[in-house]
Short mmCIF file of C-alpha atoms and ligand atoms in Angstrom, two decimals:
data_model
loop_
_atom_site.label_atom_id
_atom_site.label_comp_id
_atom_site.label_asym_id
_atom_site.label_seq_id
_atom_site.Cartn_x
_atom_site.Cartn_y
_atom_site.Cartn_z
CA MET A 1 0.00 0.00 0.00
CA GLY A 2 1.39 3.42 -0.95
CA LEU A 3 1.22 6.70 0.92
CA LEU A 4 -0.46 9.00 -1.56
CA ASP A 5 -3.99 8.97 -2.91
CA ARG A 6 -3.58 7.85 -6.52
CA ARG A 7 -7.03 9.15 -7.39
CA PHE A 8 -5.34 12.52 -8.00
CA GLU A 9 -3.92 10.94 -11.17
CA GLY A 10 -7.49 10.87 -12.53
CA LEU A 11 -7.63 14.70 -12.52
CA GLU A 12 -6.49 16.89 -15.39
CA SER A 13 -2.89 17.92 -14.70
CA SER A 14 -3.98 21.55 -14.34
CA TYR A 15 -7.38 22.91 -13.24
CA LEU A 16 -9.18 24.61 -16.13
CA PHE A 17 -9.15 28.12 -14.71
CA SER A 18 -5.53 27.83 -13.51
CA GLU A 19 -4.49 26.71 -17.00
CA ILE A 20 -6.31 29.67 -18.57
CA ALA A 21 -4.74 32.10 -16.11
CA SER A 22 -1.27 30.74 -16.75
CA ARG A 23 -1.66 30.91 -20.56
CA ALA A 24 -2.91 34.50 -20.24
CA ARG A 25 0.01 35.39 -17.93
CA ARG A 26 2.53 33.86 -20.35
CA PHE A 27 1.05 35.84 -23.22
CA ALA A 28 1.04 39.08 -21.19
CA LYS A 29 4.70 38.53 -20.25
CA ALA A 30 5.70 37.95 -23.86
CA HIS A 31 3.63 40.94 -25.10
CA PRO A 32 3.75 43.63 -22.40
CA GLU A 33 2.48 46.19 -24.94
CA ARG A 34 -0.83 44.36 -25.45
CA GLU A 35 -3.91 45.03 -23.32
CA ILE A 36 -5.69 41.81 -22.31
CA ILE A 37 -9.37 41.75 -21.44
CA SER A 38 -10.66 38.75 -19.54
CA LEU A 39 -14.05 37.31 -20.37
CA GLY A 40 -12.77 34.04 -18.90
CA VAL A 41 -13.31 33.00 -15.29
CA GLY A 42 -16.57 34.22 -13.78
CA ASP A 43 -15.04 36.78 -11.45
CA LEU A 44 -16.87 40.05 -10.95
CA ALA A 45 -15.69 43.49 -12.06
CA LEU A 46 -18.02 45.75 -10.06
CA PRO A 47 -17.16 46.68 -6.47
CA LEU A 48 -19.28 45.38 -3.60
CA ALA A 49 -22.72 46.97 -3.30
CA PRO A 50 -22.59 49.99 -0.92
CA SER A 51 -24.87 48.38 1.69
CA VAL A 52 -22.87 45.15 1.64
CA CYS A 53 -19.65 47.09 2.10
CA GLU A 54 -21.19 49.15 4.91
CA ALA A 55 -22.31 45.95 6.68
CA LEU A 56 -18.75 44.59 6.44
CA VAL A 57 -17.36 47.77 7.99
CA LEU A 58 -19.94 47.89 10.79
CA ALA A 59 -19.54 44.19 11.63
CA SER A 60 -15.76 44.57 11.66
CA ARG A 61 -15.94 47.57 14.05
CA GLU A 62 -18.36 45.64 16.26
CA GLN A 63 -15.58 43.08 16.83
CA GLY A 64 -13.49 45.69 18.62
CA GLU A 65 -16.32 47.08 20.78
CA PRO A 66 -16.99 45.95 24.34
CA GLY A 67 -19.37 43.00 24.13
CA GLY A 68 -19.24 43.04 20.34
CA PHE A 69 -16.62 40.36 19.75
CA LYS A 70 -17.91 37.23 18.04
CA GLY A 71 -15.83 34.09 18.23
CA TYR A 72 -16.90 30.66 17.07
CA GLY A 73 -20.42 30.72 15.76
CA PRO A 74 -22.95 27.95 15.32
CA TYR A 75 -21.55 25.37 12.89
CA GLU A 76 -24.66 25.65 10.71
CA GLY A 77 -24.22 29.41 10.36
CA ARG A 78 -25.73 32.44 12.06
CA ALA A 79 -29.50 32.28 12.56
CA PHE A 80 -29.99 35.79 11.06
CA LEU A 81 -28.59 34.64 7.70
CA ARG A 82 -30.35 31.27 7.65
CA GLU A 83 -33.66 33.00 8.42
CA ALA A 84 -33.10 35.65 5.74
CA LEU A 85 -32.35 32.93 3.19
CA ALA A 86 -35.51 31.03 4.17
CA SER A 87 -37.50 34.26 3.56
CA ASP A 88 -35.73 34.74 0.24
CA TYR A 89 -36.67 31.21 -0.84
CA ALA A 90 -40.27 31.84 0.27
CA ARG A 91 -40.45 34.88 -2.04
CA SER A 92 -39.84 32.64 -5.05
CA GLY A 93 -42.27 29.97 -3.83
CA ALA A 94 -40.04 27.50 -1.96
CA GLU A 95 -40.98 26.89 1.68
CA LEU A 96 -37.93 25.98 3.76
CA SER A 97 -37.20 26.30 7.47
CA SER A 98 -33.98 27.95 8.60
CA GLU A 99 -33.03 24.57 10.17
CA GLU A 100 -32.75 23.17 6.67
CA ILE A 101 -30.21 25.79 5.54
CA PHE A 102 -26.50 25.55 6.39
CA ILE A 103 -24.11 28.45 5.77
CA ASN A 104 -20.62 27.68 4.50
CA ASP A 105 -17.52 29.44 3.20
CA GLY A 106 -18.38 28.93 -0.46
CA ALA A 107 -20.13 26.51 -2.76
CA LYS A 108 -16.98 24.93 -4.15
CA ASN A 109 -15.90 23.51 -0.76
CA ALA A 110 -19.42 22.29 -0.09
CA LEU A 111 -19.54 20.47 -3.45
CA PHE A 112 -16.50 18.45 -2.38
CA SER A 113 -17.33 17.87 1.27
CA LEU A 114 -20.93 16.77 0.73
CA LEU A 115 -19.65 13.64 -1.01
CA SER A 116 -18.31 12.47 2.34
CA LEU A 117 -21.94 11.64 3.29
CA PHE A 118 -22.04 8.89 0.69
CA GLU A 119 -20.34 5.53 0.34
CA PRO A 120 -17.22 5.85 -1.87
CA GLY A 121 -17.61 4.11 -5.22
CA ILE A 122 -21.24 5.08 -5.88
CA THR A 123 -22.41 5.89 -9.40
CA VAL A 124 -23.13 9.53 -10.16
CA LEU A 125 -24.55 11.24 -13.23
CA ILE A 126 -22.94 14.48 -14.29
CA PRO A 127 -24.06 16.81 -17.07
CA ASP A 128 -21.66 17.26 -19.97
CA PRO A 129 -20.75 20.08 -20.46
CA VAL A 130 -20.76 21.48 -16.90
CA TYR A 131 -18.68 23.20 -14.18
CA PRO A 132 -15.63 20.89 -13.86
CA ALA A 133 -15.61 20.75 -10.03
CA TYR A 134 -18.45 18.16 -10.01
CA LEU A 135 -16.39 15.59 -11.90
CA ASP A 136 -13.18 16.40 -10.03
CA ALA A 137 -14.92 16.00 -6.66
CA ASN A 138 -16.24 12.59 -7.71
CA ILE A 139 -12.89 11.42 -9.07
CA LEU A 140 -11.31 12.26 -5.71
CA ALA A 141 -14.17 10.58 -3.84
CA GLY A 142 -13.55 7.38 -5.83
CA ASN A 143 -17.00 7.44 -7.44
CA ARG A 144 -18.01 6.18 -10.88
CA ALA A 145 -19.20 8.98 -13.15
CA GLY A 146 -21.64 8.62 -16.02
CA PHE A 147 -22.62 11.57 -18.17
CA ILE A 148 -25.91 13.11 -19.20
CA GLU A 149 -25.23 14.93 -22.40
CA GLY A 150 -26.35 18.42 -23.26
CA GLY A 151 -26.19 19.85 -26.74
CA PRO A 152 -28.13 21.88 -29.28
CA GLU A 153 -30.47 18.85 -29.65
CA ASN A 154 -31.87 19.31 -26.11
CA GLY A 155 -31.07 22.98 -25.54
CA TYR A 156 -28.21 21.92 -23.21
CA LEU A 157 -30.79 20.61 -20.74
CA PRO A 158 -30.34 16.84 -20.40
CA SER A 159 -33.52 14.90 -19.59
CA PRO A 160 -33.56 11.93 -17.21
CA PRO A 161 -32.27 8.80 -18.96
CA GLU A 162 -34.81 5.95 -18.93
CA SER A 163 -32.34 3.18 -18.32
CA ALA A 164 -29.49 4.67 -16.25
CA ALA A 165 -29.39 4.15 -12.52
CA ALA A 166 -27.33 6.36 -10.23
CA SER A 167 -27.18 7.28 -6.57
CA LEU A 168 -26.52 10.97 -7.25
CA VAL A 169 -27.26 13.26 -10.15
CA TYR A 170 -26.00 16.81 -10.58
CA LEU A 171 -28.10 19.58 -12.12
CA CYS A 172 -26.92 23.15 -12.63
CA SER A 173 -29.55 25.75 -13.54
CA PRO A 174 -28.92 28.37 -14.88
CA GLY A 175 -26.22 26.22 -16.37
CA ASN A 176 -22.53 26.88 -16.22
CA PRO A 177 -21.21 27.16 -18.97
CA THR A 178 -24.27 27.10 -21.24
CA GLY A 179 -26.67 29.53 -19.53
CA ALA A 180 -29.52 27.08 -20.18
CA VAL A 181 -32.29 27.13 -17.53
CA TYR A 182 -34.65 24.28 -16.66
CA ASP A 183 -38.35 25.14 -16.64
CA ALA A 184 -40.68 23.60 -14.05
CA ASP A 185 -41.57 20.65 -16.30
CA GLY A 186 -37.90 19.87 -16.89
CA LEU A 187 -37.23 19.80 -13.15
CA LYS A 188 -40.42 17.83 -12.42
CA ALA A 189 -39.16 15.09 -14.74
CA TRP A 190 -35.89 14.92 -12.76
CA VAL A 191 -37.63 14.93 -9.38
CA SER A 192 -39.92 12.03 -10.45
CA TRP A 193 -36.93 10.15 -11.83
CA ALA A 194 -34.99 10.59 -8.57
CA LEU A 195 -37.97 9.65 -6.38
CA GLU A 196 -38.60 6.48 -8.40
CA ARG A 197 -34.96 5.39 -7.98
CA ASP A 198 -34.15 6.73 -4.50
CA ALA A 199 -31.47 8.87 -6.14
CA VAL A 200 -30.39 12.22 -4.69
CA ILE A 201 -30.23 15.33 -6.87
CA ILE A 202 -27.50 17.87 -6.18
CA PHE A 203 -28.96 21.08 -7.53
CA ASP A 204 -26.48 23.91 -8.05
CA SER A 205 -28.30 27.23 -8.06
CA ALA A 206 -25.22 29.50 -7.93
CA TYR A 207 -26.60 31.60 -10.80
CA ARG A 208 -30.23 31.83 -9.57
CA SER A 209 -30.08 35.62 -9.17
CA PHE A 210 -29.72 36.03 -12.95
CA ILE A 211 -33.09 34.48 -13.79
CA ARG A 212 -35.29 37.24 -15.18
CA GLU A 213 -37.89 35.29 -17.16
CA CYS A 214 -41.10 34.77 -15.18
CA GLY A 215 -42.01 31.21 -14.30
CA LEU A 216 -38.51 29.74 -14.43
CA PRO A 217 -37.68 28.04 -11.10
CA LYS A 218 -34.90 29.59 -9.03
CA SER A 219 -34.83 26.63 -6.68
CA ILE A 220 -35.55 22.93 -7.07
CA TYR A 221 -37.77 23.20 -3.99
CA GLU A 222 -40.34 25.05 -6.09
CA ILE A 223 -41.07 21.54 -7.42
CA GLU A 224 -43.30 19.20 -5.42
CA GLY A 225 -41.43 16.20 -4.03
CA ALA A 226 -37.99 17.83 -4.30
CA LYS A 227 -37.55 17.99 -0.54
CA GLU A 228 -37.53 14.19 -0.49
CA CYS A 229 -34.78 13.87 -3.09
CA ALA A 230 -32.67 17.02 -3.46
CA ILE A 231 -29.81 18.91 -1.85
CA GLU A 232 -29.39 22.49 -3.10
CA ILE A 233 -26.11 24.38 -3.19
CA GLY A 234 -26.25 28.18 -3.25
CA SER A 235 -23.68 30.95 -3.34
CA PHE A 236 -23.25 34.66 -2.71
CA SER A 237 -20.30 34.74 -5.14
CA LYS A 238 -22.16 35.83 -8.24
CA SER A 239 -25.28 37.34 -6.66
CA ALA A 240 -23.38 39.69 -4.36
CA GLY A 241 -19.73 39.65 -5.47
CA PHE A 242 -18.45 37.29 -2.75
CA THR A 243 -15.87 35.53 -4.99
CA GLY A 244 -13.21 36.85 -2.61
CA LEU A 245 -15.20 37.09 0.63
CA ARG A 246 -16.46 33.47 0.36
CA CYS A 247 -19.95 32.63 1.57
CA GLY A 248 -22.53 30.14 0.36
CA TRP A 249 -25.09 27.70 1.69
CA ALA A 250 -26.35 24.16 1.35
CA VAL A 251 -29.95 23.05 1.83
CA PHE A 252 -30.64 19.67 3.41
CA PRO A 253 -34.42 19.37 3.81
CA MET A 254 -35.74 17.51 6.87
CA ALA A 255 -37.68 15.20 4.53
CA LEU A 256 -34.51 13.99 2.79
CA GLU A 257 -33.76 10.56 4.20
CA ARG A 258 -31.96 7.54 2.81
CA GLU A 259 -31.65 4.12 4.46
CA GLY A 260 -33.66 5.51 7.37
CA VAL A 261 -31.09 8.27 8.06
CA SER A 262 -31.73 12.01 7.85
CA LEU A 263 -29.20 13.70 5.56
CA ASN A 264 -29.84 16.95 7.45
CA LYS A 265 -28.62 15.22 10.63
CA LEU A 266 -25.60 13.70 8.86
CA TRP A 267 -24.57 17.04 7.38
CA ARG A 268 -24.95 18.72 10.80
CA GLN A 269 -22.55 16.11 12.21
CA ARG A 270 -20.19 16.41 9.26
CA ILE A 271 -19.75 20.16 9.48
CA ALA A 272 -19.50 20.17 13.29
CA VAL A 273 -16.46 17.91 13.14
CA SER A 274 -14.76 19.51 10.15
CA GLU A 275 -15.66 23.22 9.83
CA ASN A 276 -16.09 26.46 11.68
CA GLY A 277 -18.10 28.11 8.91
CA ALA A 278 -17.93 31.54 7.33
CA PRO A 279 -16.70 34.54 9.36
CA TYR A 280 -19.32 36.57 11.24
CA VAL A 281 -18.47 39.76 9.34
CA VAL A 282 -18.92 37.97 6.01
CA GLN A 283 -22.27 36.56 7.12
CA ARG A 284 -23.39 40.09 8.11
CA ALA A 285 -22.40 41.31 4.65
CA ALA A 286 -24.27 38.39 3.05
CA LEU A 287 -27.34 39.36 5.07
CA ALA A 288 -27.10 42.91 3.72
CA SER A 289 -27.23 41.51 0.17
CA LEU A 290 -30.61 39.91 0.93
CA GLU A 291 -32.22 42.86 2.71
CA GLU A 292 -33.16 46.26 1.31
CA PRO A 293 -31.49 48.41 0.09
CA GLY A 294 -28.67 45.86 -0.50
CA ALA A 295 -30.92 43.42 -2.37
CA SER A 296 -31.84 46.08 -4.95
CA GLU A 297 -28.24 47.21 -5.27
CA CYS A 298 -27.17 43.60 -5.98
CA ALA A 299 -30.05 43.09 -8.42
CA ARG A 300 -28.92 46.21 -10.31
CA ALA A 301 -25.39 44.80 -10.55
CA ALA A 302 -26.81 41.52 -11.92
CA ASP A 303 -28.86 43.52 -14.45
CA PHE A 304 -25.70 45.33 -15.50
CA TYR A 305 -23.92 42.02 -16.26
CA LEU A 306 -27.02 40.63 -17.96
CA ASN A 307 -27.15 43.69 -20.19
CA SER A 308 -23.55 43.05 -21.30
CA ALA A 309 -24.31 39.35 -21.82
CA ARG A 310 -27.28 40.22 -24.05
CA ARG A 311 -25.15 42.63 -26.07
CA ILE A 312 -22.45 40.00 -26.58
CA ALA A 313 -24.99 37.34 -27.63
CA ALA A 314 -26.79 39.72 -30.01
CA ALA A 315 -23.57 40.92 -31.65
CA LEU A 316 -22.29 37.37 -32.14
CA LYS A 317 -25.60 36.29 -33.65
CA SER A 318 -25.63 39.21 -36.07
CA ALA A 319 -22.13 38.19 -37.13
CA GLY A 320 -23.56 34.74 -37.95
CA ILE A 321 -22.04 32.97 -34.94
CA SER A 322 -24.36 30.58 -33.24
CA CYS A 323 -24.61 30.98 -29.45
CA THR A 324 -26.84 30.33 -26.46
CA GLY A 325 -27.09 31.82 -22.96
CA GLY A 326 -26.83 35.48 -22.09
CA LEU A 327 -30.52 35.72 -21.26
CA ASN A 328 -30.95 34.45 -17.71
CA SER A 329 -27.24 33.98 -17.29
CA PRO A 330 -24.05 36.04 -17.36
CA TYR A 331 -22.48 33.48 -19.73
CA VAL A 332 -22.62 33.30 -23.53
CA TRP A 333 -21.85 29.89 -25.02
CA LEU A 334 -20.71 30.16 -28.61
CA GLU A 335 -19.97 27.72 -31.38
CA CYS A 336 -16.35 27.90 -32.57
CA PRO A 337 -16.41 29.02 -36.20
CA ALA A 338 -14.50 27.44 -39.08
CA GLY A 339 -14.19 24.07 -37.37
CA LEU A 340 -11.73 25.37 -34.78
CA SER A 341 -11.31 23.41 -31.56
CA SER A 342 -12.08 25.29 -28.37
CA TRP A 343 -8.42 25.67 -27.34
CA GLU A 344 -7.57 26.79 -30.89
CA LEU A 345 -10.19 29.52 -30.66
CA PHE A 346 -8.95 30.40 -27.15
CA ASP A 347 -5.37 30.85 -28.46
CA MET A 348 -6.55 32.79 -31.52
CA LEU A 349 -8.68 35.21 -29.48
CA LEU A 350 -5.87 35.71 -27.00
CA GLU A 351 -3.18 36.27 -29.62
CA ARG A 352 -5.15 38.29 -32.17
CA ALA A 353 -7.76 40.07 -30.02
CA GLY A 354 -6.15 40.09 -26.57
CA VAL A 355 -9.33 38.53 -25.17
CA VAL A 356 -9.48 35.62 -22.73
CA CYS A 357 -12.42 33.23 -23.04
CA THR A 358 -12.98 29.77 -21.53
CA PRO A 359 -12.54 26.81 -23.90
CA GLY A 360 -15.55 24.50 -23.89
CA ALA A 361 -13.40 21.37 -23.76
CA GLY A 362 -12.66 22.25 -20.13
CA PHE A 363 -16.32 21.64 -19.28
CA GLY A 364 -16.46 18.12 -20.73
CA ARG A 365 -16.29 16.19 -23.98
CA ARG A 366 -19.51 17.76 -25.28
CA GLY A 367 -18.04 21.21 -24.65
CA GLU A 368 -15.50 20.73 -27.42
CA GLY A 369 -16.18 23.03 -30.40
CA ARG A 370 -17.62 25.75 -28.12
CA CYS A 371 -16.25 28.53 -25.93
CA ARG A 372 -17.74 30.45 -23.00
CA LEU A 373 -17.65 34.22 -22.71
CA SER A 374 -18.30 35.71 -19.28
CA ALA A 375 -20.06 39.08 -19.06
CA PHE A 376 -18.69 39.71 -15.55
CA ALA A 377 -16.58 42.58 -16.84
CA LYS A 378 -16.86 46.35 -17.01
CA ALA A 379 -19.27 47.39 -19.77
CA GLU A 380 -16.57 49.29 -21.65
CA ASP A 381 -14.26 46.24 -21.47
CA CYS A 382 -17.02 44.01 -22.83
CA GLU A 383 -17.61 46.45 -25.70
CA ARG A 384 -13.93 46.67 -26.60
CA ALA A 385 -13.44 42.90 -26.29
CA LEU A 386 -16.46 42.32 -28.49
CA GLY A 387 -15.22 44.73 -31.17
CA ARG A 388 -11.81 43.06 -31.26
CA MET A 389 -13.25 39.53 -31.25
CA LEU A 390 -15.64 40.30 -34.10
CA GLU A 391 -12.76 41.65 -36.17
CA VAL A 392 -10.98 38.31 -35.76
CA LEU A 393 -14.07 36.14 -36.16
CA ASN A 394 -15.34 38.00 -39.25
CA ARG A 395 -12.08 37.22 -41.04
CA LEU A 396 -12.40 33.46 -40.59
C1 LIG B 1 -16.54 29.89 -13.44
O1 LIG B 1 -15.98 30.78 -14.08
O2 LIG B 1 -17.06 28.88 -13.95
C2 LIG B 1 -16.58 30.02 -11.96
O3 LIG B 1 -16.43 31.33 -11.59
C3 LIG B 1 -15.49 29.24 -11.35
C4 LIG B 1 -15.79 28.99 -9.93
O4 LIG B 1 -16.85 29.36 -9.41
O5 LIG B 1 -14.94 28.34 -9.29
#
């Protein structure tokens, strides 16, 4: 028996966004005269909303005031934030109690640690293309991954496969990287499928705050029966600019049980032994993003990014480039023209336009031949990047 976990060998040698950053850095070093605009990783360009920033400042000062210091908090997160999230869910039609919501220091960690609740070696279904952390987490957990394919044929929204059996299935809506959003019927089909098979859905709603079309579910718990079969992972990263502050949540409904065990109880045990949660000041800031006037300030920032995403999608379409997303999502998912592979288009846009995108191949086999553009940039940067990209693309 060796010392090291050989499952690491199953991962790509470099994480997608690290690889992109290092290629962009190399290019910048070789061409210091060129200005590079990143429409790559989904990191936000706008500063924190004023009310969120103010809450951070006030909560930080409170720490130095007599009686104001907050040390370890409850492992499941501060009650004020769990209650505010429960009210936020209720506004979009999902009834949850604050006991079902657990605050954490970001969705990415939670996506990895929640697999510790399950027996290693289980079969999981993962959309292709999708955010690469799902597959990586399952490789490291020693699970067997099958794929549910998304493409133009199903609008990048895989339906439940009749024959496949799995213990876990991942759904991401609005989808990263495609921007595709499940409607209620699409989610109902998945909930019925999971209930029939005792499978658990892991529903990633990190981009829920970008849904603008009426009637599209923001949470899987808007669907009847979902509390018996789904865990939801949420994040303040994109809704409130917490990519650096780090705060998210996981929902484990009381009704979710397998083999006679409550997953809510298991998760409570899991985080008590392994985590101390998100800092108090960060949780105060997260609260400010849910309450007025912070909620409106954050919604305006989301509208700003959505406006850029729509402009990018419209301009690409008028140049004859097929793309999806950009409607209820900050991402535009475009078809690589002239038969280019996604890394070929990445290199071409970097070298000729000075624009960083994300190659679709990094999101799975079905992502090949596509690239993702993120609209999380300043409007003027998006405009300039678009102009330069179109110049390159129109010449192909
Ligand atoms: C993305 O660009 O897909 C995300 O921002 C990456 C992440 O959340 O880790």
